mmCIF file of C-alpha atoms in Angstrom:
data_model
loop_
_atom_site.group_PDB
_atom_site.id
_atom_site.type_symbol
_atom_site.label_atom_id
_atom_site.label_comp_id
_atom_site.label_asym_id
_atom_site.label_seq_id
_atom_site.Cartn_x
_atom_site.Cartn_y
_atom_site.Cartn_z
ATOM 1 C CA UNK A 1381 15.197 -4.108 6.132
ATOM 2 C CA UNK A 1382 17.403 -2.667 8.887
ATOM 3 C CA UNK A 1383 19.334 -5.241 10.870
ATOM 4 C CA UNK A 1384 19.856 -4.279 14.489
ATOM 5 C CA UNK A 1385 21.667 -5.336 17.638
ATOM 6 C CA UNK A 1386 20.687 -4.719 21.261
ATOM 7 C CA UNK A 1387 23.578 -4.177 23.689
ATOM 8 C CA UNK A 1388 22.327 -3.865 27.271
ATOM 9 C CA UNK A 1389 23.022 -5.721 30.500
ATOM 10 C CA UNK A 1390 19.361 -5.551 31.606
ATOM 11 C CA UNK A 1391 17.058 -8.312 30.277
ATOM 12 C CA UNK A 1392 14.003 -6.046 30.706
ATOM 13 C CA UNK A 1393 15.552 -3.472 28.351
ATOM 14 C CA UNK A 1394 15.992 -6.215 25.740
ATOM 15 C CA UNK A 1395 12.328 -7.190 26.089
ATOM 16 C CA UNK A 1396 11.125 -3.613 25.652
ATOM 17 C CA UNK A 1397 13.352 -2.804 22.674
ATOM 18 C CA UNK A 1398 12.568 -6.120 20.967
ATOM 19 C CA UNK A 1399 8.850 -5.634 21.624
ATOM 20 C CA UNK A 1400 8.911 -2.184 20.061
ATOM 21 C CA UNK A 1401 11.101 -3.420 17.202
ATOM 22 C CA UNK A 1402 8.690 -6.267 16.457
ATOM 23 C CA UNK A 1403 6.010 -3.655 15.713
ATOM 24 C CA UNK A 1404 8.081 -2.185 12.887
ATOM 25 C CA UNK A 1405 8.198 -4.059 9.578
ATOM 26 C CA UNK A 1406 11.567 -2.605 8.564
ATOM 27 C CA UNK A 1407 13.527 -3.846 11.610
ATOM 28 C CA UNK A 1408 15.137 -7.258 12.034
ATOM 29 C CA UNK A 1409 16.779 -8.201 15.336
ATOM 30 C CA UNK A 1410 20.046 -10.005 14.717
ATOM 31 C CA UNK A 1411 21.293 -10.630 18.270
ATOM 32 C CA UNK A 1412 20.843 -9.868 21.951
ATOM 33 C CA UNK A 1413 24.182 -8.911 23.559
ATOM 34 C CA UNK A 1414 24.281 -8.537 27.326
ATOM 35 C CA UNK A 1415 27.657 -6.786 27.417
ATOM 36 C CA UNK A 1416 29.900 -4.918 25.009
ATOM 37 C CA UNK A 1417 32.499 -7.712 24.851
ATOM 38 C CA UNK A 1418 29.848 -10.089 23.499
ATOM 39 C CA UNK A 1419 28.899 -7.435 20.932
ATOM 40 C CA UNK A 1420 32.517 -6.960 19.821
ATOM 41 C CA UNK A 1421 32.799 -10.703 19.294
ATOM 42 C CA UNK A 1422 29.576 -10.775 17.252
ATOM 43 C CA UNK A 1423 30.577 -7.779 15.125
ATOM 44 C CA UNK A 1424 33.850 -9.433 14.091
ATOM 45 C CA UNK A 1425 31.896 -11.646 11.691
ATOM 46 C CA UNK A 1426 28.623 -9.780 11.226
ATOM 47 C CA UNK A 1427 27.387 -6.358 10.236
ATOM 48 C CA UNK A 1428 24.318 -4.483 11.382
ATOM 49 C CA UNK A 1429 22.735 -1.194 10.363
ATOM 50 C CA UNK A 1430 21.770 -0.095 13.858
ATOM 51 C CA UNK A 1431 22.807 -0.630 17.471
ATOM 52 C CA UNK A 1432 20.656 0.104 20.508
ATOM 53 C CA UNK A 1433 23.371 0.816 23.069
ATOM 54 C CA UNK A 1434 23.188 1.069 26.848
ATOM 55 C CA UNK A 1435 25.951 3.073 28.526
ATOM 56 C CA UNK A 1436 26.402 1.684 32.019
ATOM 57 C CA UNK A 1437 27.448 -1.937 31.537
ATOM 58 C CA UNK A 1438 29.997 -4.206 33.217
ATOM 59 C CA UNK A 1439 33.382 -4.923 31.602
ATOM 60 C CA UNK A 1440 33.219 -2.206 28.934
ATOM 61 C CA UNK A 1441 31.013 0.906 29.066
ATOM 62 C CA UNK A 1442 28.861 1.819 26.072
ATOM 63 C CA UNK A 1443 30.852 4.814 24.824
ATOM 64 C CA UNK A 1444 34.154 3.000 25.364
ATOM 65 C CA UNK A 1445 32.765 0.182 23.203
ATOM 66 C CA UNK A 1446 31.680 2.670 20.550
ATOM 67 C CA UNK A 1447 35.166 4.209 20.434
ATOM 68 C CA UNK A 1448 36.640 0.795 19.539
ATOM 69 C CA UNK A 1449 34.624 0.558 16.305
ATOM 70 C CA UNK A 1450 36.441 1.912 13.260
ATOM 71 C CA UNK A 1451 33.244 2.142 11.170
ATOM 72 C CA UNK A 1452 30.295 2.005 13.575
ATOM 73 C CA UNK A 1453 26.744 1.552 12.339
ATOM 74 C CA UNK A 1454 24.039 4.015 13.344
ATOM 75 C CA UNK A 1455 23.642 4.115 17.134
ATOM 76 C CA UNK A 1456 20.662 4.908 19.330
ATOM 77 C CA UNK A 1457 21.704 5.211 22.963
ATOM 78 C CA UNK A 1458 19.221 3.810 25.505
ATOM 79 C CA UNK A 1459 20.103 4.849 29.043
ATOM 80 C CA UNK A 1460 18.827 6.276 32.315
ATOM 81 C CA UNK A 1461 21.642 8.859 32.390
ATOM 82 C CA UNK A 1462 20.881 12.179 30.692
ATOM 83 C CA UNK A 1463 24.250 13.708 31.590
ATOM 84 C CA UNK A 1464 26.108 11.796 28.850
ATOM 85 C CA UNK A 1465 24.040 13.034 25.900
ATOM 86 C CA UNK A 1466 26.555 15.642 24.720
ATOM 87 C CA UNK A 1467 29.367 13.084 24.682
ATOM 88 C CA UNK A 1468 27.117 10.791 22.674
ATOM 89 C CA UNK A 1469 26.469 13.352 19.992
ATOM 90 C CA UNK A 1470 30.208 14.086 19.851
ATOM 91 C CA UNK A 1471 30.594 10.379 19.004
ATOM 92 C CA UNK A 1472 28.074 10.819 16.179
ATOM 93 C CA UNK A 1473 25.164 8.852 17.643
ATOM 94 C CA UNK A 1474 21.823 9.220 15.868
ATOM 95 C CA UNK A 1475 19.618 9.603 18.949
ATOM 96 C CA UNK A 1476 19.606 9.414 22.741
ATOM 97 C CA UNK A 1477 16.651 7.743 24.477
ATOM 98 C CA UNK A 1478 16.195 8.198 28.213
ATOM 99 C CA UNK A 1479 14.789 5.140 29.990
ATOM 100 C CA UNK A 1480 11.935 4.596 30.323
ATOM 101 C CA UNK A 1481 10.965 5.680 26.812
ATOM 102 C CA UNK A 1482 7.671 5.390 24.966
ATOM 103 C CA UNK A 1483 6.998 3.621 21.688
ATOM 104 C CA UNK A 1484 6.398 7.031 20.104
ATOM 105 C CA UNK A 1485 9.883 8.218 21.121
ATOM 106 C CA UNK A 1486 11.406 4.899 19.972
ATOM 107 C CA UNK A 1487 9.679 5.284 16.597
ATOM 108 C CA UNK A 1488 10.986 8.836 16.208
ATOM 109 C CA UNK A 1489 14.550 7.607 16.815
ATOM 110 C CA UNK A 1490 14.199 4.707 14.374
ATOM 111 C CA UNK A 1491 12.785 7.075 11.750
ATOM 112 C CA UNK A 1492 15.904 9.249 12.088
ATOM 113 C CA UNK A 1493 18.027 6.202 11.326
ATOM 114 C CA UNK A 1494 15.776 5.154 8.440
ATOM 115 C CA UNK A 1495 15.987 8.612 6.887
ATOM 116 C CA UNK A 1496 19.782 8.638 7.252
ATOM 117 C CA UNK A 1497 20.250 5.171 5.727
ATOM 118 C CA UNK A 1498 17.485 5.282 3.108
ATOM 119 C CA UNK A 1499 16.698 8.972 2.498
ATOM 120 C CA UNK A 1500 14.098 8.293 -0.200
ATOM 121 C CA UNK A 1501 12.153 5.682 1.770
ATOM 122 C CA UNK A 1502 8.936 6.716 3.554
ATOM 123 C CA UNK A 1503 9.103 6.806 7.320
ATOM 124 C CA UNK A 1504 7.842 3.853 9.314
ATOM 125 C CA UNK A 1505 4.823 5.552 10.889
ATOM 126 C CA UNK A 1506 2.741 5.138 7.685
ATOM 127 C CA UNK A 1507 3.351 1.383 7.761
ATOM 128 C CA UNK A 1508 2.281 1.256 11.401
ATOM 129 C CA UNK A 1509 -0.972 3.108 10.753
ATOM 130 C CA UNK A 1510 -1.713 0.763 7.848
ATOM 131 C CA UNK A 1511 -1.100 -2.293 10.027
ATOM 132 C CA UNK A 1512 -3.564 -0.996 12.616
ATOM 133 C CA UNK A 1513 -6.183 -0.068 10.030
ATOM 134 C CA UNK A 1514 -9.034 -2.483 9.399
ATOM 135 C CA UNK A 1515 -9.388 -1.350 5.800
ATOM 136 C CA UNK A 1516 -6.675 -2.064 3.243
ATOM 137 C CA UNK A 1517 -7.927 0.763 1.028
ATOM 138 C CA UNK A 1518 -6.840 3.332 3.632
ATOM 139 C CA UNK A 1519 -3.192 2.383 2.990
#
């Protein structure tokens, strides 16, 4: 089970990411953070495997937040700004999702994280197709 954190100042982004995450059996939402300061406070006492990180937030921008972490978890950037992708990959993010993004693109990003954390585990898409199937024998 991958524990994840959403860091975004937009409530609608939280709803979308959580909704997509709820469809995946290997994801567990630990906390909604509406700014990076709240996330820093949470991460003092908790650990997560994955962060969904917005870039343009009040108080502390997404990449500035990421630079403060000595051992960051896997990060999937979720933003409307394509021009910061190169900087993100220089900071070792796993993927960069441009808003609005589809469930298919979200799943591809999560699978990259899953493969990096648990290289011998099957990707999530098989679990999804089994959940949607009406016959257990097809799984």
